[in-house]
CSV table of N, CA, C and O in Angstrom, one decimal:
chain,number,residue,atom,x,y,z
A,1,UNK,N,8.1,-24.7,66.6
A,1,UNK,CA,7.0,-25.4,65.9
A,1,UNK,C,7.1,-25.0,64.4
A,1,UNK,O,7.1,-23.9,64.0
A,2,UNK,N,7.2,-26.0,63.5
A,2,UNK,CA,7.2,-25.8,62.1
A,2,UNK,C,6.0,-26.5,61.5
A,2,UNK,O,5.8,-27.7,61.8
A,3,UNK,N,5.3,-25.8,60.7
A,3,UNK,CA,4.1,-26.5,60.1
A,3,UNK,C,4.1,-26.3,58.6
A,3,UNK,O,4.5,-25.2,58.1
A,4,UNK,N,3.7,-27.3,57.9
A,4,UNK,CA,3.5,-27.1,56.4
A,4,UNK,C,2.1,-27.0,56.1
A,4,UNK,O,1.7,-27.2,54.9
A,5,UNK,N,1.2,-26.8,57.0
A,5,UNK,CA,-0.2,-26.6,56.8
A,5,UNK,C,-0.5,-25.1,56.7
A,5,UNK,O,0.2,-24.3,57.3
A,6,UNK,N,-1.5,-24.8,56.0
A,6,UNK,CA,-2.1,-23.5,56.0
A,6,UNK,C,-3.4,-23.5,56.8
A,6,UNK,O,-4.0,-24.6,56.8
A,7,UNK,N,-3.7,-22.4,57.3
A,7,UNK,CA,-5.0,-22.3,58.1
A,7,UNK,C,-5.1,-23.4,59.1
A,7,UNK,O,-6.0,-24.3,59.1
A,8,UNK,N,-4.2,-23.4,60.1
A,8,UNK,CA,-4.3,-24.2,61.2
A,8,UNK,C,-4.6,-23.4,62.5
A,8,UNK,O,-4.8,-22.2,62.3
A,9,UNK,N,-4.7,-24.0,63.6
A,9,UNK,CA,-5.1,-23.3,64.8
A,9,UNK,C,-4.1,-23.3,65.9
A,9,UNK,O,-3.3,-24.3,66.1
A,10,UNK,N,-4.1,-22.3,66.8
A,10,UNK,CA,-3.2,-22.2,68.0
A,10,UNK,C,-4.2,-22.0,69.2
A,10,UNK,O,-5.1,-21.2,69.1
A,11,UNK,N,-3.9,-22.8,70.2
A,11,UNK,CA,-4.6,-22.6,71.5
A,11,UNK,C,-3.5,-22.0,72.4
A,11,UNK,O,-2.5,-22.6,72.7
A,12,UNK,N,-3.8,-20.8,72.9
A,12,UNK,CA,-2.9,-20.1,73.7
A,12,UNK,C,-3.4,-20.1,75.1
A,12,UNK,O,-4.5,-19.6,75.4
A,13,UNK,N,-2.6,-20.7,76.0
A,13,UNK,CA,-3.0,-20.9,77.4
A,13,UNK,C,-2.0,-20.1,78.3
A,13,UNK,O,-0.8,-20.4,78.3
A,14,UNK,N,-2.5,-19.0,78.9
A,14,UNK,CA,-1.7,-18.2,79.8
A,14,UNK,C,-2.2,-18.4,81.2
A,14,UNK,O,-3.4,-18.4,81.4
A,15,UNK,N,-1.3,-18.5,82.2
A,15,UNK,CA,-1.7,-18.8,83.5
A,15,UNK,C,-0.8,-18.2,84.6
A,15,UNK,O,0.4,-17.9,84.3
A,16,UNK,N,-1.4,-17.9,85.7
A,16,UNK,CA,-0.6,-17.6,86.9
A,16,UNK,C,-0.9,-18.7,87.9
A,16,UNK,O,-2.1,-19.2,88.0
A,17,UNK,N,0.1,-19.2,88.6
A,17,UNK,CA,0.0,-20.4,89.4
A,17,UNK,C,-0.1,-20.1,90.9
A,17,UNK,O,0.4,-19.1,91.3
A,18,UNK,N,-0.7,-21.0,91.6
A,18,UNK,CA,-0.8,-20.9,93.1
A,18,UNK,C,0.6,-21.4,93.7
A,18,UNK,O,1.3,-22.0,93.0
A,19,UNK,N,0.8,-21.2,95.0
A,19,UNK,CA,1.9,-21.8,95.6
A,19,UNK,C,1.8,-23.3,95.7
A,19,UNK,O,2.8,-24.0,95.8
A,20,UNK,N,0.6,-23.9,95.6
A,20,UNK,CA,0.4,-25.3,95.7
A,20,UNK,C,0.7,-25.9,94.3
A,20,UNK,O,-0.2,-25.9,93.4
A,21,UNK,N,1.8,-26.6,94.2
A,21,UNK,CA,2.2,-27.1,92.9
A,21,UNK,C,2.5,-28.6,93.0
A,21,UNK,O,3.0,-29.2,92.0
A,22,UNK,N,2.1,-29.3,94.0
A,22,UNK,CA,2.4,-30.7,94.2
A,22,UNK,C,1.7,-31.5,93.0
A,22,UNK,O,0.5,-31.3,92.8
A,23,UNK,N,2.4,-32.2,92.2
A,23,UNK,CA,1.9,-33.0,91.1
A,23,UNK,C,1.8,-32.3,89.8
A,23,UNK,O,1.5,-32.9,88.8
A,24,UNK,N,2.0,-30.9,89.8
A,24,UNK,CA,1.8,-30.1,88.6
A,24,UNK,C,2.7,-30.6,87.5
A,24,UNK,O,2.3,-30.8,86.4
A,25,UNK,N,4.0,-30.6,87.8
A,25,UNK,CA,5.0,-31.0,86.7
A,25,UNK,C,4.7,-32.3,86.1
A,25,UNK,O,4.8,-32.5,84.9
A,26,UNK,N,4.4,-33.3,86.9
A,26,UNK,CA,4.1,-34.6,86.4
A,26,UNK,C,2.9,-34.6,85.5
A,26,UNK,O,2.9,-35.3,84.5
A,27,UNK,N,1.9,-33.9,85.9
A,27,UNK,CA,0.7,-33.8,85.1
A,27,UNK,C,0.9,-33.1,83.8
A,27,UNK,O,0.4,-33.5,82.8
A,28,UNK,N,1.7,-32.0,83.9
A,28,UNK,CA,2.0,-31.3,82.6
A,28,UNK,C,2.8,-32.2,81.6
A,28,UNK,O,2.4,-32.2,80.4
A,29,UNK,N,3.7,-33.0,82.1
A,29,UNK,CA,4.4,-33.9,81.2
A,29,UNK,C,3.5,-34.9,80.6
A,29,UNK,O,3.5,-35.2,79.4
A,30,UNK,N,2.6,-35.5,81.5
A,30,UNK,CA,1.6,-36.5,81.0
A,30,UNK,C,0.7,-35.9,80.0
A,30,UNK,O,0.4,-36.5,79.0
A,31,UNK,N,0.2,-34.6,80.2
A,31,UNK,CA,-0.7,-34.0,79.2
A,31,UNK,C,0.0,-33.7,77.9
A,31,UNK,O,-0.6,-33.9,76.8
A,32,UNK,N,1.2,-33.3,77.9
A,32,UNK,CA,2.0,-33.1,76.6
A,32,UNK,C,2.1,-34.5,75.9
A,32,UNK,O,1.8,-34.5,74.7
A,33,UNK,N,2.5,-35.5,76.6
A,33,UNK,CA,2.6,-36.8,76.0
A,33,UNK,C,1.3,-37.3,75.4
A,33,UNK,O,1.2,-37.8,74.3
A,34,UNK,N,0.2,-37.1,76.1
A,34,UNK,CA,-1.1,-37.5,75.7
A,34,UNK,C,-1.6,-36.6,74.5
A,34,UNK,O,-2.1,-37.1,73.5
A,35,UNK,N,-1.4,-35.3,74.5
A,35,UNK,CA,-1.7,-34.4,73.4
A,35,UNK,C,-1.0,-34.8,72.1
A,35,UNK,O,-1.6,-34.8,71.1
A,36,UNK,N,0.2,-35.2,72.3
A,36,UNK,CA,1.0,-35.6,71.1
A,36,UNK,C,0.4,-36.8,70.4
A,36,UNK,O,0.6,-37.0,69.2
A,37,UNK,N,-0.4,-37.6,71.1
A,37,UNK,CA,-1.0,-38.8,70.5
A,37,UNK,C,-2.4,-38.5,69.9
A,37,UNK,O,-3.0,-39.4,69.2
A,38,UNK,N,-2.9,-37.3,70.0
A,38,UNK,CA,-4.2,-36.9,69.6
A,38,UNK,C,-4.3,-36.6,68.1
A,38,UNK,O,-3.3,-36.0,67.5
A,39,UNK,N,-5.4,-36.9,67.5
A,39,UNK,CA,-5.6,-36.5,66.1
A,39,UNK,C,-5.5,-35.0,65.9
A,39,UNK,O,-6.1,-34.3,66.7
A,40,UNK,N,-4.8,-34.6,64.9
A,40,UNK,CA,-4.7,-33.2,64.6
A,40,UNK,C,-3.7,-32.4,65.4
A,40,UNK,O,-3.5,-31.2,65.1
A,41,UNK,N,-3.0,-33.0,66.3
A,41,UNK,CA,-2.0,-32.3,67.1
A,41,UNK,C,-0.8,-32.0,66.2
A,41,UNK,O,-0.3,-32.9,65.5
A,42,UNK,N,-0.3,-30.8,66.2
A,42,UNK,CA,0.8,-30.4,65.3
A,42,UNK,C,2.1,-30.0,66.1
A,42,UNK,O,3.2,-30.1,65.6
A,43,UNK,N,2.0,-29.6,67.3
A,43,UNK,CA,3.1,-29.2,68.1
A,43,UNK,C,2.8,-28.4,69.3
A,43,UNK,O,1.6,-28.0,69.5
A,44,UNK,N,3.8,-28.0,70.1
A,44,UNK,CA,3.6,-27.3,71.3
A,44,UNK,C,4.8,-26.5,71.6
A,44,UNK,O,5.9,-26.9,71.4
A,45,UNK,N,4.6,-25.3,72.2
A,45,UNK,CA,5.7,-24.4,72.7
A,45,UNK,C,5.2,-23.9,74.0
A,45,UNK,O,4.1,-23.6,74.3
A,46,UNK,N,6.2,-23.8,75.0
A,46,UNK,CA,5.9,-23.3,76.3
A,46,UNK,C,7.0,-22.5,76.9
A,46,UNK,O,8.2,-22.8,76.7
A,47,UNK,N,6.6,-21.5,77.7
A,47,UNK,CA,7.6,-20.7,78.5
A,47,UNK,C,7.0,-20.3,79.8
A,47,UNK,O,5.8,-20.1,79.8
A,48,UNK,N,7.8,-20.2,80.8
A,48,UNK,CA,7.3,-19.8,82.1
A,48,UNK,C,8.4,-19.2,82.9
A,48,UNK,O,9.5,-19.5,82.8
A,49,UNK,N,8.0,-18.3,83.8
A,49,UNK,CA,8.9,-17.8,84.8
A,49,UNK,C,8.2,-18.1,86.2
A,49,UNK,O,7.3,-18.9,86.2
A,50,UNK,N,8.6,-17.4,87.2
A,50,UNK,CA,8.1,-17.7,88.5
A,50,UNK,C,6.6,-17.4,88.7
A,50,UNK,O,5.9,-18.0,89.6
A,51,UNK,N,6.0,-16.6,87.8
A,51,UNK,CA,4.6,-16.2,88.0
A,51,UNK,C,3.7,-16.4,86.8
A,51,UNK,O,2.5,-16.5,87.0
A,52,UNK,N,4.3,-16.4,85.6
A,52,UNK,CA,3.5,-16.4,84.4
A,52,UNK,C,3.9,-17.6,83.5
A,52,UNK,O,5.1,-17.8,83.3
A,53,UNK,N,2.9,-18.4,83.1
A,53,UNK,CA,3.2,-19.4,82.1
A,53,UNK,C,2.4,-19.2,80.8
A,53,UNK,O,1.3,-18.7,80.9
A,54,UNK,N,3.0,-19.5,79.7
A,54,UNK,CA,2.4,-19.4,78.4
A,54,UNK,C,2.7,-20.7,77.7
A,54,UNK,O,3.8,-21.1,77.5
A,55,UNK,N,1.6,-21.4,77.3
A,55,UNK,CA,1.7,-22.6,76.5
A,55,UNK,C,0.9,-22.4,75.2
A,55,UNK,O,-0.3,-22.1,75.4
A,56,UNK,N,1.5,-22.7,74.1
A,56,UNK,CA,0.7,-22.6,72.8
A,56,UNK,C,0.8,-24.0,72.2
A,56,UNK,O,1.8,-24.6,71.9
A,57,UNK,N,-0.4,-24.6,71.9
A,57,UNK,CA,-0.5,-25.8,71.2
A,57,UNK,C,-1.1,-25.6,69.8
A,57,UNK,O,-1.9,-24.7,69.7
A,58,UNK,N,-0.7,-26.4,68.9
A,58,UNK,CA,-1.1,-26.1,67.5
A,58,UNK,C,-1.9,-27.4,67.0
A,58,UNK,O,-1.5,-28.5,67.3
A,59,UNK,N,-3.0,-27.1,66.3
A,59,UNK,CA,-3.9,-28.1,65.9
A,59,UNK,C,-4.4,-27.9,64.4
A,59,UNK,O,-4.5,-26.7,64.0
A,60,UNK,N,-4.7,-29.0,63.8
A,60,UNK,CA,-5.2,-28.9,62.4
A,60,UNK,C,-6.6,-28.3,62.3
A,60,UNK,O,-6.9,-27.6,61.3
A,61,UNK,N,-7.5,-28.5,63.2
A,61,UNK,CA,-8.9,-28.1,63.1
A,61,UNK,C,-9.5,-27.8,64.5
A,61,UNK,O,-9.0,-28.2,65.5
A,62,UNK,N,-10.6,-27.0,64.4
A,62,UNK,CA,-11.4,-26.7,65.6
A,62,UNK,C,-11.9,-28.0,66.2
A,62,UNK,O,-12.0,-28.2,67.4
A,63,UNK,N,-12.3,-28.9,65.4
A,63,UNK,CA,-12.8,-30.2,65.8
A,63,UNK,C,-11.8,-31.0,66.7
A,63,UNK,O,-12.1,-31.5,67.7
A,64,UNK,N,-10.5,-31.0,66.2
A,64,UNK,CA,-9.5,-31.6,66.9
A,64,UNK,C,-9.2,-31.0,68.3
A,64,UNK,O,-9.0,-31.6,69.3
A,65,UNK,N,-9.3,-29.6,68.3
A,65,UNK,CA,-9.2,-28.9,69.6
A,65,UNK,C,-10.3,-29.3,70.5
A,65,UNK,O,-10.1,-29.5,71.7
A,66,UNK,N,-11.5,-29.4,70.1
A,66,UNK,CA,-12.7,-29.7,70.9
A,66,UNK,C,-12.5,-31.1,71.4
A,66,UNK,O,-12.9,-31.4,72.6
A,67,UNK,N,-12.0,-32.0,70.6
A,67,UNK,CA,-11.9,-33.4,71.1
A,67,UNK,C,-10.8,-33.5,72.2
A,67,UNK,O,-11.0,-34.2,73.2
A,68,UNK,N,-9.7,-32.7,72.0
A,68,UNK,CA,-8.7,-32.7,73.1
A,68,UNK,C,-9.3,-32.0,74.4
A,68,UNK,O,-9.1,-32.5,75.5
A,69,UNK,N,-10.0,-30.9,74.2
A,69,UNK,CA,-10.6,-30.3,75.4
A,69,UNK,C,-11.5,-31.2,76.2
A,69,UNK,O,-11.6,-31.2,77.4
A,70,UNK,N,-12.2,-32.1,75.5
A,70,UNK,CA,-13.1,-33.0,76.1
A,70,UNK,C,-12.6,-34.4,76.4
A,70,UNK,O,-13.3,-35.3,76.9
A,71,UNK,N,-11.3,-34.6,76.2
A,71,UNK,CA,-10.6,-35.9,76.5
A,71,UNK,C,-10.7,-36.1,78.0
A,71,UNK,O,-10.5,-35.2,78.8
A,72,UNK,N,-11.1,-37.3,78.4
A,72,UNK,CA,-11.3,-37.6,79.8
A,72,UNK,C,-10.1,-37.3,80.7
A,72,UNK,O,-10.3,-36.7,81.8
A,73,UNK,N,-8.9,-37.7,80.3
A,73,UNK,CA,-7.8,-37.4,81.2
A,73,UNK,C,-7.4,-35.9,81.2
A,73,UNK,O,-7.0,-35.4,82.2
A,74,UNK,N,-7.7,-35.2,80.1
A,74,UNK,CA,-7.5,-33.8,80.0
A,74,UNK,C,-8.5,-33.1,80.9
A,74,UNK,O,-8.1,-32.1,81.6
A,75,UNK,N,-9.7,-33.6,81.0
A,75,UNK,CA,-10.7,-33.0,81.9
A,75,UNK,C,-10.3,-33.1,83.4
A,75,UNK,O,-10.5,-32.2,84.1
A,76,UNK,N,-9.7,-34.2,83.7
A,76,UNK,CA,-9.2,-34.4,85.1
A,76,UNK,C,-8.1,-33.4,85.4
A,76,UNK,O,-8.1,-32.7,86.4
A,77,UNK,N,-7.2,-33.2,84.5
A,77,UNK,CA,-6.1,-32.2,84.6
A,77,UNK,C,-6.7,-30.7,84.7
A,77,UNK,O,-6.2,-29.9,85.5
A,78,UNK,N,-7.7,-30.5,83.9
A,78,UNK,CA,-8.4,-29.1,84.0
A,78,UNK,C,-9.0,-28.9,85.3
A,78,UNK,O,-8.8,-27.8,85.9
A,79,UNK,N,-9.7,-29.8,85.9
A,79,UNK,CA,-10.3,-29.7,87.2
A,79,UNK,C,-9.2,-29.5,88.3
A,79,UNK,O,-9.4,-28.7,89.2
A,80,UNK,N,-8.2,-30.3,88.2
A,80,UNK,CA,-7.1,-30.2,89.2
A,80,UNK,C,-6.4,-28.8,89.1
A,80,UNK,O,-6.1,-28.2,90.1
A,81,UNK,N,-6.3,-28.3,87.9
A,81,UNK,CA,-5.7,-26.9,87.7
A,81,UNK,C,-6.6,-25.9,88.3
A,81,UNK,O,-6.1,-25.0,89.0
A,82,UNK,N,-7.9,-26.0,88.1
A,82,UNK,CA,-8.9,-25.0,88.7
A,82,UNK,C,-8.9,-25.1,90.2
A,82,UNK,O,-9.0,-24.1,90.9
A,83,UNK,N,-8.8,-26.3,90.8
A,83,UNK,CA,-9.0,-26.5,92.2
A,83,UNK,C,-7.7,-26.2,93.0
A,83,UNK,O,-7.7,-25.9,94.2
A,84,UNK,N,-6.5,-26.4,92.3
A,84,UNK,CA,-5.2,-26.4,93.1
A,84,UNK,C,-4.1,-25.5,92.5
A,84,UNK,O,-3.5,-24.8,93.2
A,85,UNK,N,-3.9,-25.6,91.2
A,85,UNK,CA,-2.7,-25.1,90.6
A,85,UNK,C,-2.7,-23.7,90.0
A,85,UNK,O,-1.7,-23.1,89.9
A,86,UNK,N,-3.9,-23.2,89.7
A,86,UNK,CA,-4.0,-21.9,89.0
A,86,UNK,C,-4.7,-20.9,89.8
A,86,UNK,O,-5.8,-21.1,90.3
A,87,UNK,N,-4.1,-19.7,89.9
A,87,UNK,CA,-4.8,-18.5,90.5
A,87,UNK,C,-5.7,-17.9,89.4
A,87,UNK,O,-6.8,-17.5,89.7
A,88,UNK,N,-5.2,-18.0,88.2
A,88,UNK,CA,-6.0,-17.5,87.0
A,88,UNK,C,-5.4,-18.1,85.7
A,88,UNK,O,-4.3,-18.5,85.7
A,89,UNK,N,-6.3,-18.1,84.7
A,89,UNK,CA,-5.8,-18.5,83.4
A,89,UNK,C,-6.7,-17.9,82.3
A,89,UNK,O,-7.8,-17.6,82.6
A,90,UNK,N,-6.1,-17.8,81.1
A,90,UNK,CA,-6.9,-17.4,80.0
A,90,UNK,C,-6.6,-18.4,78.8
A,90,UNK,O,-5.5,-18.9,78.7
A,91,UNK,N,-7.6,-18.7,78.0
A,91,UNK,CA,-7.4,-19.6,76.9
A,91,UNK,C,-8.0,-18.9,75.7
A,91,UNK,O,-9.1,-18.4,75.7
A,92,UNK,N,-7.2,-18.8,74.7
A,92,UNK,CA,-7.5,-18.2,73.4
A,92,UNK,C,-7.3,-19.2,72.3
A,92,UNK,O,-6.3,-19.9,72.2
A,93,UNK,N,-8.2,-19.2,71.3
A,93,UNK,CA,-8.1,-20.1,70.1
A,93,UNK,C,-8.0,-19.1,69.0
A,93,UNK,O,-8.9,-18.3,68.8
A,94,UNK,N,-6.9,-19.3,68.2
A,94,UNK,CA,-6.6,-18.4,67.1
A,94,UNK,C,-6.4,-19.2,65.8
A,94,UNK,O,-5.8,-20.3,65.8
A,95,UNK,N,-6.8,-18.7,64.7
A,95,UNK,CA,-6.6,-19.3,63.4
A,95,UNK,C,-5.3,-18.7,62.9
A,95,UNK,O,-5.1,-17.5,62.8
A,96,UNK,N,-4.3,-19.6,62.5
A,96,UNK,CA,-3.1,-19.1,61.9
A,96,UNK,C,-3.2,-19.2,60.4
A,96,UNK,O,-3.5,-20.2,59.8
A,97,UNK,N,-3.1,-18.0,59.8
A,97,UNK,CA,-3.2,-17.9,58.3
A,97,UNK,C,-1.9,-17.9,57.6
A,97,UNK,O,-1.8,-18.2,56.4
A,98,UNK,N,-0.8,-17.5,58.3
A,98,UNK,CA,0.5,-17.5,57.7
A,98,UNK,C,1.5,-17.5,58.8
A,98,UNK,O,1.2,-17.2,59.9
A,99,UNK,N,2.7,-17.9,58.5
A,99,UNK,CA,3.8,-17.9,59.4
A,99,UNK,C,5.1,-17.6,58.7
A,99,UNK,O,5.3,-17.8,57.5
A,100,UNK,N,6.0,-17.1,59.5
A,100,UNK,CA,7.4,-16.8,59.0
A,100,UNK,C,8.4,-17.3,60.0
A,100,UNK,O,8.1,-17.2,61.2
A,101,UNK,N,9.6,-17.7,59.6
A,101,UNK,CA,10.6,-18.2,60.5
A,101,UNK,C,11.9,-17.5,60.1
A,101,UNK,O,12.2,-17.2,59.0
A,102,UNK,N,12.8,-17.4,61.1
A,102,UNK,CA,14.1,-16.9,61.0
A,102,UNK,C,15.0,-17.8,61.8
A,102,UNK,O,14.7,-18.1,63.0
A,103,UNK,N,16.1,-18.1,61.3
A,103,UNK,CA,17.1,-18.9,62.1
A,103,UNK,C,18.5,-18.4,61.6
A,103,UNK,O,18.8,-18.4,60.5
A,104,UNK,N,19.3,-17.9,62.6
A,104,UNK,CA,20.6,-17.4,62.3
A,104,UNK,C,21.5,-18.6,62.0
A,104,UNK,O,21.5,-19.6,62.7
A,105,UNK,N,22.3,-18.4,60.9
A,105,UNK,CA,23.3,-19.4,60.5
A,105,UNK,C,24.5,-19.2,61.5
A,105,UNK,O,24.9,-18.1,61.7
A,106,UNK,N,25.0,-20.3,62.0
A,106,UNK,CA,26.2,-20.2,62.9
A,106,UNK,C,27.4,-20.4,62.0
A,106,UNK,O,27.5,-21.4,61.3
A,107,UNK,N,28.3,-19.5,62.2
A,107,UNK,CA,29.6,-19.6,61.5
A,107,UNK,C,30.6,-20.3,62.4
A,107,UNK,O,30.7,-20.0,63.6
A,108,UNK,N,31.3,-21.2,61.9
A,108,UNK,CA,32.3,-22.0,62.7
A,108,UNK,C,33.7,-21.7,62.2
A,108,UNK,O,34.0,-21.3,61.2
């Protein structure tokens, strides 16, 4: 995720999943595609192993985050997650005040 904005926000979603995963991957793809269309969406990063998932989405404002949280299709996914897909999850909203990046140059 690269941003040219200062003072933007990150929503950090960490989760442990249940064995019941029918429909999860399809819904996750749909939610990313939908989030990308929302006002204020800046990007997303995600990593997971067999037990822990971490997804970080980036937003311009708290208002944009709240609109996404309350989006009707996102609400459906949230309820499905609580009833079937997640054993537990945590959601944290953080303000990003600065960022630094490093990328190794490849020698050929």
